[in-house]
Coordinates of C-alpha atoms in Angstrom, one line a residue:
M479 CA -93.7 -226.8 88.4
R480 CA -94.2 -230.3 87.1
P481 CA -98.1 -230.2 87.1
L482 CA -97.9 -226.8 85.2
L483 CA -95.6 -228.3 82.6
T484 CA -97.7 -231.4 82.3
R485 CA -100.9 -229.4 81.7
S486 CA -99.1 -227.2 79.1
S487 CA -97.8 -230.3 77.2
D488 CA -101.1 -232.2 77.4
R489 CA -103.0 -229.2 75.9
G490 CA -101.0 -229.4 72.7
G491 CA -101.0 -233.2 72.6
D492 CA -98.4 -235.1 70.6
R493 CA -99.4 -233.5 67.3
V494 CA -96.3 -231.4 67.3
R495 CA -93.4 -233.3 68.7
L496 CA -90.5 -231.0 69.5
P497 CA -86.9 -232.3 69.3
L498 CA -85.6 -233.3 72.7
A499 CA -83.2 -230.3 72.9
M500 CA -85.9 -227.9 72.0
L501 CA -88.3 -229.3 74.6
A502 CA -85.6 -229.0 77.2
L503 CA -85.0 -225.4 76.2
A504 CA -88.7 -224.7 76.5
T505 CA -88.9 -226.1 80.0
S506 CA -85.8 -224.1 81.1
A507 CA -87.5 -220.9 79.8
A508 CA -90.6 -221.9 81.7
V509 CA -88.7 -222.2 85.0
T510 CA -87.3 -218.7 84.5
A511 CA -90.6 -217.2 83.5
V512 CA -92.6 -218.8 86.4
G513 CA -89.9 -217.9 88.9
L514 CA -89.8 -214.2 87.9
L515 CA -93.6 -214.1 87.8
V516 CA -93.9 -215.4 91.3
L517 CA -91.3 -213.0 92.6
T518 CA -92.9 -210.0 90.9
L519 CA -96.3 -210.9 92.2
A520 CA -94.9 -211.2 95.7
L521 CA -93.4 -207.7 95.4
V522 CA -96.6 -206.3 93.9
V523 CA -98.6 -207.7 96.9
L524 CA -96.0 -206.2 99.2
A525 CA -96.3 -202.8 97.5
A526 CA -100.1 -202.9 98.0
L527 CA -99.4 -202.8 101.8
D528 CA -97.5 -199.5 101.4
P529 CA -99.7 -196.5 101.9
S530 CA -97.5 -194.5 99.5
G531 CA -98.3 -196.9 96.7
G532 CA -94.9 -198.7 96.5
L533 CA -92.5 -198.7 93.6
G534 CA -94.9 -199.6 90.7
V535 CA -95.1 -202.8 88.6
G536 CA -92.1 -201.9 86.4
A537 CA -89.8 -201.2 89.4
D538 CA -91.1 -204.4 91.2
T539 CA -90.3 -206.4 88.1
A540 CA -86.8 -205.0 87.9
L541 CA -86.3 -205.7 91.6
A542 CA -87.5 -209.3 91.2
A543 CA -85.0 -209.7 88.3
R544 CA -82.2 -208.4 90.5
L545 CA -83.1 -210.8 93.3
W546 CA -83.1 -213.6 90.7
L547 CA -79.6 -212.6 89.6
L548 CA -78.3 -212.3 93.2
A549 CA -79.5 -215.9 93.7
H550 CA -77.2 -217.0 91.0
G551 CA -74.2 -215.3 92.7
A552 CA -74.2 -212.1 90.6
G553 CA -72.9 -208.8 92.1
L554 CA -75.1 -205.8 92.2
R555 CA -73.3 -202.5 92.2
L556 CA -75.2 -199.7 93.9
P557 CA -74.3 -196.1 94.9
S558 CA -74.0 -197.3 98.5
G559 CA -71.7 -200.2 97.6
T560 CA -71.6 -203.6 96.0
I561 CA -73.9 -206.4 97.2
V562 CA -72.7 -210.0 96.6
L563 CA -74.8 -212.2 98.7
A564 CA -77.0 -215.0 97.2
P565 CA -80.3 -215.5 99.1
L566 CA -79.8 -219.3 99.3
L567 CA -83.5 -220.1 99.8
L568 CA -84.2 -218.6 96.4
T569 CA -81.1 -220.3 95.0
A570 CA -82.5 -223.6 96.2
A571 CA -85.9 -222.9 94.7
I572 CA -84.2 -222.2 91.3
G573 CA -82.2 -225.4 91.5
W574 CA -85.4 -227.4 92.4
G575 CA -87.1 -225.8 89.3
A576 CA -84.2 -226.8 87.0
S577 CA -84.2 -230.3 88.5
S578 CA -87.9 -230.7 88.1
A579 CA -87.8 -229.5 84.5
A580 CA -85.1 -232.1 83.7
R581 CA -87.0 -234.9 85.4
W582 CA -90.2 -234.0 83.5
V583 CA -88.4 -234.0 80.1
V584 CA -86.8 -237.4 80.9
L585 CA -90.2 -238.8 82.1
R586 CA -92.2 -237.3 79.2
R587 CA -89.9 -238.6 76.5
D588 CA -88.8 -241.8 78.3
V589 CA -85.1 -240.7 78.0
S590 CA -82.5 -243.3 78.7
G591 CA -78.8 -243.5 78.0
R592 CA -76.0 -241.1 78.8
R593 CA -76.0 -239.2 75.5
A594 CA -79.7 -238.4 75.6
V595 CA -79.5 -237.4 79.3
G596 CA -76.5 -235.2 78.5
T597 CA -78.5 -233.5 75.7
V598 CA -81.3 -232.7 78.1
V599 CA -78.9 -231.4 80.8
A600 CA -76.9 -229.3 78.3
A601 CA -80.0 -227.8 76.8
I602 CA -81.5 -226.8 80.1
G603 CA -78.2 -225.5 81.4
A604 CA -77.4 -223.5 78.2
G605 CA -81.0 -222.0 78.0
H606 CA -80.9 -221.0 81.6
A607 CA -77.5 -219.4 81.4
V608 CA -78.4 -217.4 78.3
L609 CA -81.6 -216.1 80.0
V610 CA -79.7 -215.1 83.1
L611 CA -77.1 -213.2 81.1
L612 CA -79.8 -211.5 79.0
L613 CA -81.7 -210.6 82.1
A614 CA -78.5 -209.0 83.6
L615 CA -78.1 -206.9 80.5
V616 CA -81.7 -205.7 80.6
V617 CA -81.8 -204.7 84.2
T618 CA -78.4 -203.0 84.3
T619 CA -78.8 -199.3 84.8
P620 CA -76.3 -196.5 85.7
G621 CA -77.6 -196.6 89.3
A622 CA -77.7 -200.4 89.7
S623 CA -75.3 -202.4 87.5
V624 CA -75.0 -206.1 87.4
G625 CA -71.5 -207.7 87.2
L626 CA -71.7 -210.2 84.2
L627 CA -68.5 -212.0 85.2
R628 CA -69.9 -212.7 88.7
A629 CA -73.2 -213.9 87.3
L630 CA -71.6 -216.3 84.7
P631 CA -70.4 -219.1 87.1
G632 CA -73.7 -219.4 88.9
A633 CA -75.7 -219.1 85.8
V634 CA -73.8 -222.0 84.3
L635 CA -73.2 -224.3 87.3
L636 CA -76.5 -224.0 89.1
P637 CA -78.7 -225.3 86.3
L638 CA -76.2 -227.8 85.1
V639 CA -75.8 -229.4 88.5
A640 CA -79.5 -229.3 89.3
A641 CA -80.7 -230.5 85.9
G642 CA -77.9 -233.2 85.9
W643 CA -79.1 -234.5 89.3
G644 CA -82.7 -234.6 88.2
A645 CA -82.2 -236.1 84.8
A646 CA -79.7 -238.7 86.1
R647 CA -82.1 -239.8 88.9
E648 CA -85.1 -240.0 86.7
S649 CA -83.4 -241.9 83.9
G650 CA -81.4 -244.3 86.2
V651 CA -78.0 -243.0 85.0
A652 CA -77.1 -241.9 88.5
G653 CA -77.6 -245.4 89.9
D654 CA -75.5 -246.9 87.2
L655 CA -72.7 -244.4 87.8
L656 CA -72.8 -245.0 91.6
D657 CA -72.6 -248.8 91.0
R658 CA -69.6 -248.4 88.8
A659 CA -67.8 -246.1 91.2
P660 CA -65.1 -247.8 93.4
G661 CA -66.4 -248.9 96.8
P662 CA -70.0 -248.8 98.0
G663 CA -71.0 -245.7 95.9
R664 CA -74.7 -245.8 96.8
A665 CA -74.1 -246.2 100.5
L666 CA -71.6 -243.4 100.5
A667 CA -73.9 -241.0 98.6
R668 CA -76.8 -241.8 101.0
G669 CA -74.6 -241.3 104.0
V670 CA -73.2 -237.9 102.9
L671 CA -76.7 -236.7 102.0
A672 CA -78.1 -237.8 105.4
G673 CA -75.2 -236.1 107.2
V674 CA -75.5 -232.8 105.2
L675 CA -79.3 -232.7 105.8
A676 CA -78.9 -233.3 109.5
L677 CA -76.2 -230.7 109.7
L678 CA -78.4 -228.1 108.0
A679 CA -81.4 -229.0 110.1
L680 CA -79.4 -228.6 113.4
A681 CA -77.9 -225.3 112.2
L682 CA -81.4 -224.0 111.4
V683 CA -82.5 -225.0 114.9
V684 CA -79.6 -223.0 116.4
V685 CA -80.7 -219.9 114.3
A686 CA -84.3 -220.3 115.4
V687 CA -83.3 -220.5 119.1
A688 CA -81.0 -217.5 118.8
V689 CA -83.7 -215.3 117.2
A690 CA -86.4 -216.6 119.6
A691 CA -84.2 -215.6 122.5
D692 CA -84.4 -212.0 121.4
I693 CA -87.8 -211.9 119.8
G694 CA -88.4 -208.3 121.0
G695 CA -85.3 -207.2 119.2
A696 CA -86.4 -209.0 116.0
A697 CA -89.8 -207.2 116.2
A698 CA -88.1 -203.9 116.7
L699 CA -85.8 -204.4 113.6
A700 CA -88.8 -205.6 111.6
T701 CA -90.6 -202.2 112.2
S702 CA -87.4 -200.1 111.8
L703 CA -88.6 -198.7 108.5
G704 CA -91.6 -197.0 110.0
G705 CA -95.2 -197.7 110.6
A706 CA -96.1 -199.1 107.2
S707 CA -96.6 -202.9 107.3
A708 CA -94.9 -203.2 103.9
G709 CA -91.6 -202.4 105.4
A710 CA -92.0 -205.0 108.2
V711 CA -93.2 -207.7 105.8
G712 CA -90.4 -206.9 103.4
L713 CA -87.7 -207.2 106.1
V714 CA -89.2 -210.5 107.4
G715 CA -89.4 -211.9 103.8
L716 CA -85.8 -211.0 103.2
S717 CA -84.8 -212.6 106.4
V718 CA -86.6 -215.8 105.4
L719 CA -84.7 -215.9 102.1
L720 CA -81.4 -215.6 104.0
L721 CA -82.2 -218.3 106.5
P722 CA -79.9 -220.8 104.7
N723 CA -77.2 -218.2 104.7
A724 CA -77.6 -217.9 108.5
A725 CA -77.4 -221.7 108.8
A726 CA -74.2 -221.6 106.7
A727 CA -72.7 -219.0 109.2
V728 CA -73.7 -221.3 112.1
L729 CA -71.6 -224.1 110.4
G730 CA -68.6 -221.8 110.8
L731 CA -69.4 -221.3 114.4
A732 CA -69.9 -225.0 115.0
A733 CA -66.7 -225.9 113.3
G734 CA -64.7 -223.4 115.4
P735 CA -63.6 -220.5 113.1
G736 CA -66.9 -218.6 113.7
F737 CA -68.4 -216.1 111.3
T738 CA -68.4 -212.3 110.6
V739 CA -71.0 -209.8 109.7
G740 CA -68.8 -207.0 108.4
A741 CA -65.5 -205.9 109.7
G742 CA -66.8 -205.0 113.1
T743 CA -68.7 -208.1 114.1
L744 CA -67.2 -211.5 114.8
V745 CA -68.9 -214.4 116.6
S746 CA -66.9 -217.5 117.6
T747 CA -66.3 -219.6 120.7
G748 CA -63.0 -217.7 121.1
G749 CA -64.7 -214.3 121.6
V750 CA -67.4 -211.9 120.4
T751 CA -66.8 -208.6 118.7
L752 CA -69.9 -206.4 118.1
G753 CA -70.2 -203.7 115.5
A754 CA -72.9 -202.0 113.3
V755 CA -75.0 -204.5 111.3
P756 CA -77.9 -204.1 108.9
A757 CA -81.3 -203.7 110.4
L758 CA -82.6 -207.3 109.6
P759 CA -84.8 -209.2 112.0
L760 CA -82.6 -212.3 111.4
L761 CA -79.6 -210.5 112.9
A762 CA -81.4 -210.1 116.2
G763 CA -80.0 -213.6 116.9
L764 CA -76.5 -212.1 117.2
P765 CA -75.2 -211.8 120.8
D766 CA -76.0 -208.6 122.7
T767 CA -72.8 -208.5 124.7
Q768 CA -69.2 -209.4 124.3
A769 CA -69.6 -212.6 126.3
V770 CA -69.7 -215.8 124.3
P771 CA -73.3 -217.2 124.5
L772 CA -73.9 -220.7 125.8
L773 CA -75.6 -221.5 122.4
A774 CA -72.2 -221.0 120.7
F775 CA -70.6 -223.7 122.8
V776 CA -73.6 -226.0 122.4
S777 CA -73.3 -225.7 118.6
Q778 CA -69.9 -227.3 118.7
V779 CA -71.6 -230.7 118.7
L780 CA -73.2 -230.2 115.3
P781 CA -70.4 -231.7 113.2
L782 CA -70.2 -234.7 115.5
L783 CA -73.9 -235.3 115.4
A784 CA -73.9 -235.0 111.6
G785 CA -71.0 -237.4 111.4
L786 CA -73.0 -239.9 113.6
V787 CA -76.0 -239.6 111.3
A788 CA -73.8 -240.0 108.1
G789 CA -71.9 -243.0 109.4
T790 CA -75.0 -244.8 110.6
A791 CA -76.9 -244.1 107.3
M792 CA -73.9 -245.3 105.3
A793 CA -73.2 -248.5 107.3
R794 CA -76.9 -249.6 107.1
R795 CA -76.7 -249.7 103.3
L796 CA -73.4 -251.6 103.1
A797 CA -73.7 -255.0 101.4
D798 CA -72.4 -258.3 102.8
V799 CA -69.4 -258.1 100.4
D800 CA -68.3 -254.7 101.6
G801 CA -66.2 -255.9 104.5
G802 CA -66.5 -255.8 108.3
A803 CA -66.4 -253.2 111.0
V804 CA -62.9 -252.0 110.2
T805 CA -63.7 -251.5 106.5
A806 CA -66.9 -249.7 107.5
A807 CA -65.0 -247.4 109.7
L808 CA -62.7 -246.4 106.8
W809 CA -65.7 -245.7 104.6
G810 CA -67.1 -243.8 107.5
V811 CA -64.1 -241.5 107.4
V812 CA -64.7 -240.9 103.7
T813 CA -68.4 -240.2 104.4
G814 CA -67.5 -237.7 107.1
V815 CA -65.0 -235.9 104.8
G816 CA -67.8 -235.7 102.2
V817 CA -70.0 -233.9 104.8
G818 CA -67.1 -231.5 105.5
V819 CA -66.7 -230.7 101.8
A820 CA -70.4 -229.9 101.6
A821 CA -70.1 -227.7 104.7
G822 CA -67.2 -225.8 103.1
L823 CA -69.2 -225.3 99.9
L824 CA -72.2 -224.1 101.8
A825 CA -70.1 -221.6 103.7
L826 CA -68.5 -220.5 100.4
V827 CA -71.8 -219.8 98.6
G828 CA -73.6 -218.5 101.8
G829 CA -71.1 -215.7 102.4
G830 CA -70.4 -212.5 100.5
S831 CA -70.7 -208.8 101.0
L832 CA -73.5 -206.4 101.8
G833 CA -71.6 -203.3 100.6
D834 CA -68.1 -201.8 100.6
G835 CA -65.9 -201.0 103.5
G836 CA -67.1 -202.4 106.8
L837 CA -69.7 -204.8 105.3
A838 CA -67.4 -206.2 102.6
D839 CA -67.0 -209.6 104.4
V840 CA -70.1 -211.5 105.6
G841 CA -70.2 -215.2 106.5
A842 CA -67.9 -218.0 107.6
P843 CA -64.5 -218.9 106.2
A844 CA -65.1 -221.7 103.8
L845 CA -61.8 -223.5 103.9
A846 CA -61.5 -223.6 107.7
T847 CA -65.1 -224.5 108.1
G848 CA -64.8 -227.4 105.6
L849 CA -61.6 -228.8 107.1
A850 CA -62.8 -228.6 110.7
T851 CA -66.1 -230.2 109.9
A852 CA -64.5 -232.9 107.9
A853 CA -62.2 -233.8 110.7
Q854 CA -64.9 -233.9 113.4
A855 CA -67.6 -235.5 111.2
G856 CA -65.1 -238.1 109.8
L857 CA -64.2 -239.3 113.3
A858 CA -67.8 -239.5 114.4
A859 CA -68.9 -241.3 111.2
A860 CA -66.1 -243.8 111.5
V861 CA -67.1 -244.8 115.0
A862 CA -70.8 -244.9 114.1
A863 CA -70.2 -247.0 111.0
A864 CA -68.0 -249.5 112.8
V865 CA -70.5 -249.9 115.6
V866 CA -73.4 -250.4 113.2
R867 CA -71.5 -252.8 111.0
W868 CA -70.3 -254.8 114.0
R869 CA -73.9 -255.1 115.4
R870 CA -75.2 -256.2 112.0

């Protein structure tokens, strides 16, 4: 994204210098345009694999727009039911685009100071939100309507948070805010980030092991739409977009409450209930029997491991004036709680519904997942931080 924006800006030179807010609005529009173009091209290529000719460019463009809206948390009301499930991999890509756009504007104009940074963030956030709402109005049809109220929070919060993070990092405002925060702000931020990344990586490993254990079932589900390769590629691509959602469900399993895939399927260490699920290759990782799989018990160590990583990363960045081992242990608890809050948020945005009735509830319970992860990660982070601080 950044090289594309750089080439576009260099081509015009500095002869026409846009105001800062206008430049930020233009980069926000570029993120949306490029994202929709890439999605549409992917769907067009997929349609080329279909012997019947696929949906056509217009229908592929509308489908790309609806995927874009779902990634912002919008609800899509179809004759078969309401879908409210954000493909988090696409959501992360959109956030990365907004963050990169903000960083490019800050770097291009050498922006510094909170007011100027706030102007960039507000312009990118407002432009992105307006485009999302306009897109929702355009693609709404009697057979597939988009809920504007559901789309609004994601359309506003996602670009604001992503652009704020990118602009604050590039301008140095983030470091200033962390230095002014009570306690070792930089160390806490690094610790929470390290713990969350470790938790997600471990959850993805659990998903990969579960799917690999039934690779035959995954292949059968991938070809369930018939012999055309377009159906198989489409199902696999959708499963890839939902990988972070599966990782968020594993967080619920690791924390204890488990996760659901509709009203008839519950997976937890307390028991397994199986019911009808959508024919996605990713769901081949679900247990085949009512017995709790060994992998479910092994996943219970994920919050502890994430807490150890978070506490170690935090303690290594403590300064000499930040106290001894006891103080480090207390900050370790705070770091672990931060990891738990992030886990709860991931469970919240990673769940949703795949229709009405039996598939109206998909994912892990956010509050229970966050609280359980915070308790386990906080204890482990306190021990790790105390040991690291004592050794140093």
